[in-house]
Coordinates of C-alpha atoms in Angstrom, one line a residue:
M155 CA 0.0 -0.1 -0.1
P156 CA 1.3 3.4 -0.9
E157 CA 2.0 5.9 2.0
Y158 CA 0.5 8.4 0.4
Y159 CA -2.9 9.9 -1.0
I160 CA -3.3 11.4 -4.6
K161 CA -5.3 14.8 -4.6
T162 CA -5.9 16.4 -7.7
K163 CA -6.2 20.1 -7.9
S164 CA -7.0 22.1 -10.9
Y165 CA -5.8 25.5 -11.7
E166 CA -6.3 28.0 -14.5
L167 CA -3.4 29.1 -16.7
F168 CA -2.3 32.3 -18.0
P169 CA 0.3 31.8 -20.6
N170 CA 1.7 34.3 -23.1
K171 CA 1.2 34.6 -26.7
Q172 CA 4.2 32.6 -27.5
M173 CA 3.2 29.6 -25.0
K174 CA -0.2 29.5 -25.9
A175 CA 1.0 28.6 -29.3
V176 CA 2.9 25.7 -27.8
F177 CA 0.1 25.0 -25.8
D178 CA -2.2 24.9 -28.7
R179 CA 0.3 22.8 -30.9
N180 CA 0.7 20.0 -27.9
C181 CA -3.0 19.5 -28.0
D182 CA -3.1 19.1 -31.8
Y183 CA -0.1 16.9 -31.7
R184 CA -2.0 14.7 -28.9
R185 CA -5.2 14.4 -30.9
F186 CA -2.7 13.4 -34.1
C187 CA -1.1 10.6 -32.0
W188 CA -4.3 9.3 -30.6
N189 CA -5.7 9.1 -34.1
E190 CA -2.9 7.8 -36.0
A191 CA -2.6 4.9 -33.0
L192 CA -6.2 4.2 -33.0
A193 CA -6.4 3.7 -37.1
L194 CA -3.0 1.4 -36.6
W195 CA -4.8 -0.4 -33.5
N196 CA -8.1 -1.2 -35.8
D197 CA -6.1 -2.3 -38.9
E198 CA -4.2 -4.9 -36.6
Y199 CA -7.5 -6.1 -35.1
D200 CA -9.4 -6.5 -38.1
I201 CA -6.4 -8.3 -39.7
R202 CA -6.0 -10.7 -36.8
Q203 CA -9.7 -11.5 -36.8
L204 CA -9.8 -12.4 -40.3
M205 CA -6.5 -14.6 -40.1
L206 CA -7.6 -16.3 -37.3
D207 CA -9.9 -19.6 -37.5
K208 CA -13.1 -20.3 -35.5
E209 CA -11.0 -22.8 -33.4
I210 CA -8.4 -20.4 -32.1
K211 CA -11.1 -18.0 -31.5
A212 CA -13.2 -20.3 -29.5
E213 CA -10.0 -21.3 -27.5
L214 CA -9.4 -17.8 -26.6
R215 CA -12.7 -17.1 -25.4
K216 CA -11.8 -19.5 -22.8
P217 CA -9.9 -18.8 -19.3
K218 CA -6.2 -18.7 -19.9
S219 CA -5.5 -21.9 -17.6
Q220 CA -8.0 -23.7 -19.8
R221 CA -6.7 -22.7 -23.4
K222 CA -5.2 -25.7 -25.6
F223 CA -3.2 -24.8 -28.9
T224 CA -1.6 -26.9 -31.5
A225 CA 1.9 -26.2 -32.8
E226 CA 0.3 -24.7 -36.1
Q227 CA -2.3 -22.4 -33.8
E228 CA 0.6 -21.2 -31.6
E229 CA 2.6 -20.3 -34.7
M230 CA -0.6 -18.3 -36.0
L231 CA -1.0 -16.6 -32.9
A232 CA 2.6 -15.5 -33.0
S233 CA 2.2 -14.4 -36.4
Y234 CA -0.8 -12.3 -35.8
P235 CA -0.5 -11.3 -32.0
A236 CA -3.1 -9.0 -30.1
P237 CA -2.4 -5.3 -30.6
N238 CA -1.1 -3.6 -27.5
W239 CA 0.0 -0.2 -26.8
K240 CA 3.6 -1.1 -26.6
A241 CA 3.8 -2.4 -29.9
I242 CA 1.6 0.4 -31.3
R243 CA 3.9 3.1 -29.8
N244 CA 7.3 1.4 -31.2
K245 CA 5.6 1.5 -34.8
L246 CA 4.6 5.0 -34.5
V247 CA 8.2 6.0 -33.2
A248 CA 9.9 3.7 -36.2
E249 CA 7.5 5.7 -38.9
K250 CA 8.1 9.5 -37.4
E251 CA 8.5 12.2 -39.9
D252 CA 10.8 14.8 -39.3
W253 CA 8.5 17.3 -38.3
Q254 CA 7.3 15.0 -35.4
F255 CA 10.6 15.6 -33.8
S256 CA 10.1 19.0 -32.9
Y257 CA 7.5 18.0 -30.1
S258 CA 8.2 16.1 -27.1
A259 CA 8.4 12.1 -27.5
H260 CA 6.3 11.9 -23.9
L261 CA 3.3 13.2 -26.1
L262 CA 3.1 10.5 -28.2
Q263 CA 3.8 7.6 -25.5
L264 CA 1.1 9.0 -23.1
A265 CA -1.4 9.5 -25.9
V266 CA -0.8 5.8 -26.9
Q267 CA -0.8 4.5 -23.4
D268 CA -4.0 6.1 -22.6
L269 CA -5.6 4.8 -26.0
G270 CA -4.3 1.1 -24.5
K271 CA -6.2 1.7 -21.2
A272 CA -9.2 2.8 -23.1
W273 CA -9.3 -0.8 -25.2
Q274 CA -8.7 -2.5 -21.6
N275 CA -11.7 -1.0 -20.3
F276 CA -13.8 -1.6 -23.4
F277 CA -13.2 -5.5 -23.1
N278 CA -13.3 -5.3 -19.4
K279 CA -16.5 -7.2 -18.5
A280 CA -17.0 -5.3 -15.3
Q281 CA -17.2 -2.0 -17.2
K282 CA -20.3 -2.8 -19.5
D283 CA -20.9 0.7 -20.2
W284 CA -17.5 1.7 -21.2
G285 CA -17.5 2.6 -25.1
K286 CA -15.3 1.8 -27.7
P287 CA -12.5 4.0 -28.4
K288 CA -13.3 6.7 -30.9
F289 CA -11.4 9.4 -33.1
K290 CA -10.8 12.7 -31.9
S291 CA -12.2 15.7 -33.6
K292 CA -10.6 19.2 -33.9
R293 CA -13.9 20.7 -33.4
A294 CA -14.2 19.3 -30.1
P295 CA -14.9 22.0 -27.4
K296 CA -12.5 20.5 -24.9
Q297 CA -8.8 19.6 -26.0
G298 CA -6.1 18.7 -23.8
F299 CA -2.6 16.5 -23.7
K300 CA -0.5 15.3 -20.9
S301 CA 2.9 15.5 -19.6
D302 CA 5.0 13.5 -17.1
Q303 CA 8.1 15.9 -17.4
A304 CA 6.3 19.1 -16.6
R305 CA 7.3 20.7 -13.3
I306 CA 6.7 23.6 -10.8
V307 CA 9.6 25.7 -10.3
N308 CA 9.0 28.9 -8.0
G309 CA 5.3 28.6 -8.1
K310 CA 5.2 28.4 -11.9
L311 CA 4.4 25.6 -14.1
V312 CA 7.4 24.9 -16.6
L313 CA 6.3 22.7 -19.9
E314 CA 8.9 20.3 -21.1
K315 CA 11.0 21.7 -23.6
P316 CA 11.6 19.7 -26.6
Q317 CA 15.4 18.9 -27.0
G318 CA 17.1 21.0 -30.0
L319 CA 14.6 23.8 -29.7
K320 CA 16.2 27.1 -29.6
A321 CA 12.8 29.2 -28.7
N322 CA 12.6 31.2 -25.7
W323 CA 10.9 28.8 -23.0
Q324 CA 8.6 30.9 -20.4
P325 CA 7.0 29.8 -17.1
I326 CA 3.4 29.8 -16.9
K327 CA 1.8 31.9 -14.1
L328 CA -1.1 29.5 -12.4
S329 CA -4.3 31.1 -10.7
E330 CA -3.4 29.9 -7.0
K331 CA -0.1 28.9 -5.4
P332 CA 0.5 25.4 -5.8
F333 CA 1.2 22.8 -2.9
D334 CA 4.9 21.9 -2.3
Y335 CA 4.3 18.1 -2.9
P336 CA 5.7 15.8 -5.4
T337 CA 3.4 15.4 -8.6
G338 CA 2.5 12.9 -10.9
T339 CA 1.3 13.1 -14.5
M340 CA -0.2 16.5 -15.4
S341 CA -3.5 16.9 -17.6
F342 CA -3.5 20.2 -19.6
Y343 CA -6.9 21.2 -21.3
R344 CA -8.3 23.9 -23.3
V345 CA -12.0 25.1 -23.3
R346 CA -13.1 28.3 -25.1
D347 CA -9.5 29.6 -25.3
R348 CA -9.0 29.5 -21.6
Y349 CA -6.5 27.0 -20.4
Y350 CA -6.1 24.9 -17.5
V351 CA -4.0 22.0 -15.6
A352 CA -4.9 19.2 -13.3
I353 CA -2.2 18.3 -11.2
P354 CA -2.0 15.3 -8.9
Y355 CA -0.3 15.7 -5.7
K356 CA 1.5 12.8 -4.0
I357 CA 0.5 13.9 -0.3
P358 CA 1.8 11.7 2.7
K359 CA -0.9 10.1 4.8
D360 CA 0.2 11.5 7.7
R361 CA -0.3 15.2 6.6
F362 CA -4.1 14.5 6.6
E363 CA -5.5 15.4 10.0
V364 CA -8.1 13.0 11.2
K365 CA -11.4 14.7 11.7
K366 CA -12.5 15.2 15.4
K367 CA -15.0 12.6 16.6
T368 CA -18.4 13.9 16.9
G369 CA -20.3 10.8 18.1
K370 CA -22.7 11.5 15.7
A371 CA -24.1 9.6 12.6
T372 CA -26.6 10.1 9.7
G373 CA -28.2 8.4 6.8
V374 CA -28.5 10.2 3.5
D375 CA -31.6 9.5 1.4
I376 CA -30.6 10.4 -2.2
N377 CA -33.4 12.0 -4.4
V378 CA -34.1 14.1 -7.2
G379 CA -33.5 17.7 -6.3
H380 CA -32.5 17.3 -2.9
F381 CA -30.7 15.0 -0.2
N382 CA -32.4 14.3 3.1
Y383 CA -30.2 13.6 6.5
E384 CA -30.2 14.3 9.9
D385 CA -29.6 18.1 10.2
G386 CA -32.0 19.1 7.6
Q387 CA -32.4 18.7 3.4
L388 CA -30.0 20.0 0.8
L389 CA -31.2 21.6 -2.2
I390 CA -29.6 19.9 -5.3
I391 CA -31.1 22.2 -7.9
P392 CA -30.9 25.8 -6.4
K393 CA -32.3 29.0 -8.5
S394 CA -29.0 29.9 -9.8
L395 CA -28.9 26.5 -11.1
T396 CA -32.7 26.9 -12.5
K397 CA -31.9 29.9 -14.5
T398 CA -28.8 28.6 -16.0
Y399 CA -30.7 25.4 -17.4
S400 CA -33.4 27.8 -18.7
K401 CA -30.4 29.4 -20.6
I402 CA -29.3 26.2 -21.9
K403 CA -32.6 25.5 -22.9
H404 CA -33.0 28.8 -24.7
Y405 CA -29.5 28.6 -26.6
Q406 CA -30.3 25.0 -27.8
K407 CA -33.5 26.2 -29.5
Q408 CA -31.6 29.2 -31.0
L409 CA -29.0 26.8 -32.2
A410 CA -31.5 24.4 -33.9
K411 CA -33.1 27.5 -35.7
K412 CA -29.8 29.0 -36.8
R413 CA -28.4 25.7 -38.1
T414 CA -31.3 25.1 -40.7
V415 CA -31.1 27.5 -43.8
N416 CA -34.2 26.9 -45.9
G417 CA -35.0 23.6 -44.5
R418 CA -31.4 22.4 -45.1
I419 CA -28.8 21.7 -42.5
K420 CA -25.9 24.0 -43.5
G421 CA -26.0 27.0 -41.3
A422 CA -23.5 25.1 -38.9
Q423 CA -20.5 27.3 -39.8
S424 CA -22.4 30.7 -39.8
K425 CA -21.0 33.4 -37.6
K426 CA -24.3 33.6 -35.5
Y427 CA -24.1 30.2 -35.0
L428 CA -20.9 29.7 -33.6
K429 CA -21.6 32.6 -31.3
T430 CA -24.4 30.9 -29.9
R431 CA -22.9 27.9 -29.4
I432 CA -19.8 29.6 -27.3
K433 CA -22.7 31.0 -25.1
L434 CA -24.2 27.6 -25.0
Q435 CA -20.7 25.9 -23.8
A436 CA -20.3 28.6 -21.2
S437 CA -23.9 27.9 -19.8
Y438 CA -22.9 24.3 -19.4
Q439 CA -19.9 25.0 -17.8
R440 CA -21.3 27.5 -15.4
A441 CA -24.0 24.6 -14.7
Q442 CA -21.2 22.2 -14.0
N443 CA -19.2 24.7 -11.7
I444 CA -22.3 25.3 -9.5
Q445 CA -23.1 21.3 -9.2
T446 CA -19.4 20.7 -8.2
D447 CA -19.0 23.3 -5.8
L448 CA -22.5 22.4 -4.2
M449 CA -21.4 18.5 -4.0
H450 CA -17.8 19.6 -2.7
K451 CA -19.3 21.5 0.4
F452 CA -22.0 19.2 1.2
T453 CA -19.7 16.3 1.2
T454 CA -17.2 18.1 3.4
E455 CA -20.0 19.3 5.9
L456 CA -21.2 15.6 6.3
V457 CA -17.3 14.7 6.9
N458 CA -17.0 17.3 9.5
N459 CA -20.2 16.9 11.3
Y460 CA -20.6 12.9 11.3
D461 CA -18.6 9.8 12.0
Q462 CA -20.6 7.4 10.3
I463 CA -22.6 7.9 7.2
A464 CA -25.0 5.5 5.4
I465 CA -26.0 5.9 1.8
E466 CA -27.6 3.8 -0.8
D467 CA -26.0 1.6 -3.3
L468 CA -28.3 3.2 -6.3
E469 CA -28.1 1.8 -9.9
V470 CA -27.7 5.0 -11.6
K471 CA -27.4 3.8 -15.2
G472 CA -30.4 1.7 -15.0
M473 CA -32.4 4.6 -13.4
L474 CA -31.1 7.0 -16.1
M475 CA -32.7 4.6 -18.8
S476 CA -36.0 4.7 -17.4
H477 CA -37.0 7.9 -19.0
V478 CA -39.3 8.9 -16.0
A479 CA -37.0 11.4 -14.1
S480 CA -33.9 10.6 -16.0
K481 CA -32.9 14.3 -16.6
G482 CA -33.7 14.9 -12.9
M483 CA -31.5 12.3 -11.9
H484 CA -28.6 13.2 -14.2
R485 CA -28.4 17.0 -12.9
S486 CA -28.7 15.4 -9.1
M487 CA -25.2 13.7 -9.9
F488 CA -25.6 10.8 -7.4
G489 CA -22.5 9.3 -9.0
L490 CA -20.2 12.5 -8.3
F491 CA -21.8 12.5 -4.5
R492 CA -20.8 9.0 -3.7
K493 CA -17.0 9.6 -5.6
L494 CA -16.6 12.6 -3.5
L495 CA -17.8 11.5 -0.1
T496 CA -15.7 8.0 -0.6
Y497 CA -12.5 9.6 -0.8
K498 CA -13.2 12.2 1.9
C499 CA -14.2 9.7 4.5
E500 CA -11.1 7.5 3.5
W501 CA -8.8 10.8 4.0
Y502 CA -10.2 11.8 7.3
G503 CA -11.1 8.8 8.9
K504 CA -14.6 8.7 9.0
E505 CA -16.9 5.4 8.0
L506 CA -18.9 5.3 5.1
I507 CA -21.6 2.6 5.0
I508 CA -23.2 1.5 1.9
A509 CA -26.7 0.0 2.0
N510 CA -27.4 -3.1 0.5
K511 CA -29.1 -2.7 -3.3
L512 CA -32.0 -4.7 -1.6
Y513 CA -32.3 -3.0 1.6
P514 CA -35.8 -1.6 1.5
S515 CA -35.2 1.9 2.9
T516 CA -38.5 3.8 1.3
Q517 CA -40.5 0.5 2.1
R518 CA -39.6 0.1 5.8
C519 CA -41.1 2.0 8.5
A520 CA -38.3 3.2 10.6
A521 CA -40.7 3.3 13.6
C522 CA -41.7 -0.3 13.9
G523 CA -39.8 -2.1 11.2
L524 CA -42.9 -3.4 9.0
V525 CA -41.7 -3.7 5.2
K526 CA -44.4 -3.0 2.7
K527 CA -45.0 -5.8 0.2
G528 CA -47.1 -6.6 -2.8
D529 CA -49.9 -3.7 -3.5
E530 CA -48.8 -2.3 -0.3
K531 CA -45.6 -0.5 -1.9
I532 CA -45.0 3.1 -2.6
T533 CA -44.1 3.7 -6.1
L534 CA -43.4 6.7 -8.2
Q535 CA -47.3 7.2 -8.6
G536 CA -48.0 6.8 -4.9
N537 CA -50.3 3.8 -3.6
K538 CA -53.1 3.1 -5.3
K539 CA -54.6 1.1 -2.7
H540 CA -54.8 3.7 -0.1
G541 CA -54.7 6.6 -2.3
T542 CA -51.6 8.0 -1.0
K543 CA -48.9 10.4 -2.8
H544 CA -45.5 9.2 -3.8
N545 CA -43.7 11.4 -1.1
E546 CA -46.1 10.1 1.8
F547 CA -45.6 7.1 4.0
V548 CA -48.1 5.9 6.0
C549 CA -47.7 2.4 8.3
Y550 CA -50.8 0.2 9.0
N551 CA -49.5 -1.7 11.9
P552 CA -51.8 -1.1 14.7
N553 CA -49.0 -1.2 17.0
C554 CA -46.7 1.2 15.2
P555 CA -46.5 4.7 17.2
N556 CA -46.9 6.2 13.6
Y557 CA -50.1 4.0 12.9
N558 CA -52.0 5.8 10.2
K559 CA -50.2 9.0 10.2
K560 CA -48.6 10.6 7.2
V561 CA -44.9 10.7 7.4
D562 CA -42.6 12.2 4.8
R563 CA -41.2 9.4 2.8
D564 CA -37.5 10.8 2.4
E565 CA -37.5 11.3 6.2
N566 CA -38.4 7.9 6.9
A567 CA -35.9 6.4 4.2
M568 CA -33.2 8.4 5.8
A569 CA -34.1 7.1 9.3
N570 CA -33.7 3.6 8.0
L571 CA -30.3 4.4 6.7
T572 CA -29.3 5.7 10.0
L573 CA -30.4 2.5 11.5
L574 CA -27.8 0.8 9.6
V575 CA -24.9 2.3 11.9
K576 CA -26.1 0.6 14.7
H577 CA -27.9 -2.4 13.3
P578 CA -25.5 -3.7 10.6
E579 CA -27.6 -7.2 10.6
L580 CA -30.2 -5.3 9.0
N581 CA -28.2 -4.2 5.8
R582 CA -29.7 -6.9 3.6
A583 CA -32.9 -8.0 1.5
L584 CA -35.8 -7.7 4.2

């Protein structure tokens, strides 16, 4: 186990005119290397699929320990090996043209290495939703590159200078003072002519101070538009975000109208279209900034105030496919919330409890423990049998202190999650 945590922090960069040109050239070269490597990878993969017979392919589908090949088959596999990032990199390096030597060799290597990881994730059965690697477009609003040779000198960022280049190399000013810790591979990106860098710091574990114990615990019930916890409720979509989404909707309508000229789609390159698209991108960025800021503040509040935190294990991808409240679920950022809370609990010595997917937090009465089943269940439309709404929980157990009382369903679910702290034996299907 490493003796440090990786903490990544993003900064805005303020390069001069010359370094902007260097930045843009690196972005273009990274995209070129990725596309060249992907084209070569696809060709080698297609040739291998054509040359290998059905028997070999059937053996390759088996676990490695169960595969058996004849001498001829092994010779065929050696002649047509599966593509890998090192072999692709070596071929691209061998076929380098003269103009490519004015760029850092690390740009090509890191691009091909990332492509190898993308293919690995694509074939990983545990990541079913990972798509096939695609070619990069120069029209994409976000362009970038990576560098493992960039360094911090006197509070400024110094990019790697290619060998033999005589140009004057200037350090780049950061928006904030960087940390004084070792760094890893930095990710640079450009969005709407603004430049940024994400720097991963290797911070020793003993530098993270464990938060003071409060003796308190809470469950967090995640809903579309709001999160419920012991001290109240957090609105995930505040007024500022609602206004931003209204702007996004407005600019999307404008783009749709400007794109069509006399019934034909050919207005995408007009100046008005491009200006509106920039406004739309800025609105998307603002919405993302508001949501990320909100999530960071909320998760930090939870870690500061509670020792144990229980949350649901939601199948977010499946819920987004329902089309009932998929837009609201996407905007509520369930995945980001869990990601931030997971690493913050690890950093600061707090316990994160993940409820079982089958734990009926919304169907169980927190007062008496009765679980609703069959036609008693609460759905998104409420309960038809008793005529209750979707946000109402009514317990019909005569021995329950909340018998026949209308209780907020989200508050009841939050109380059920909090129970898992003291009663872990309940964390199962009931």
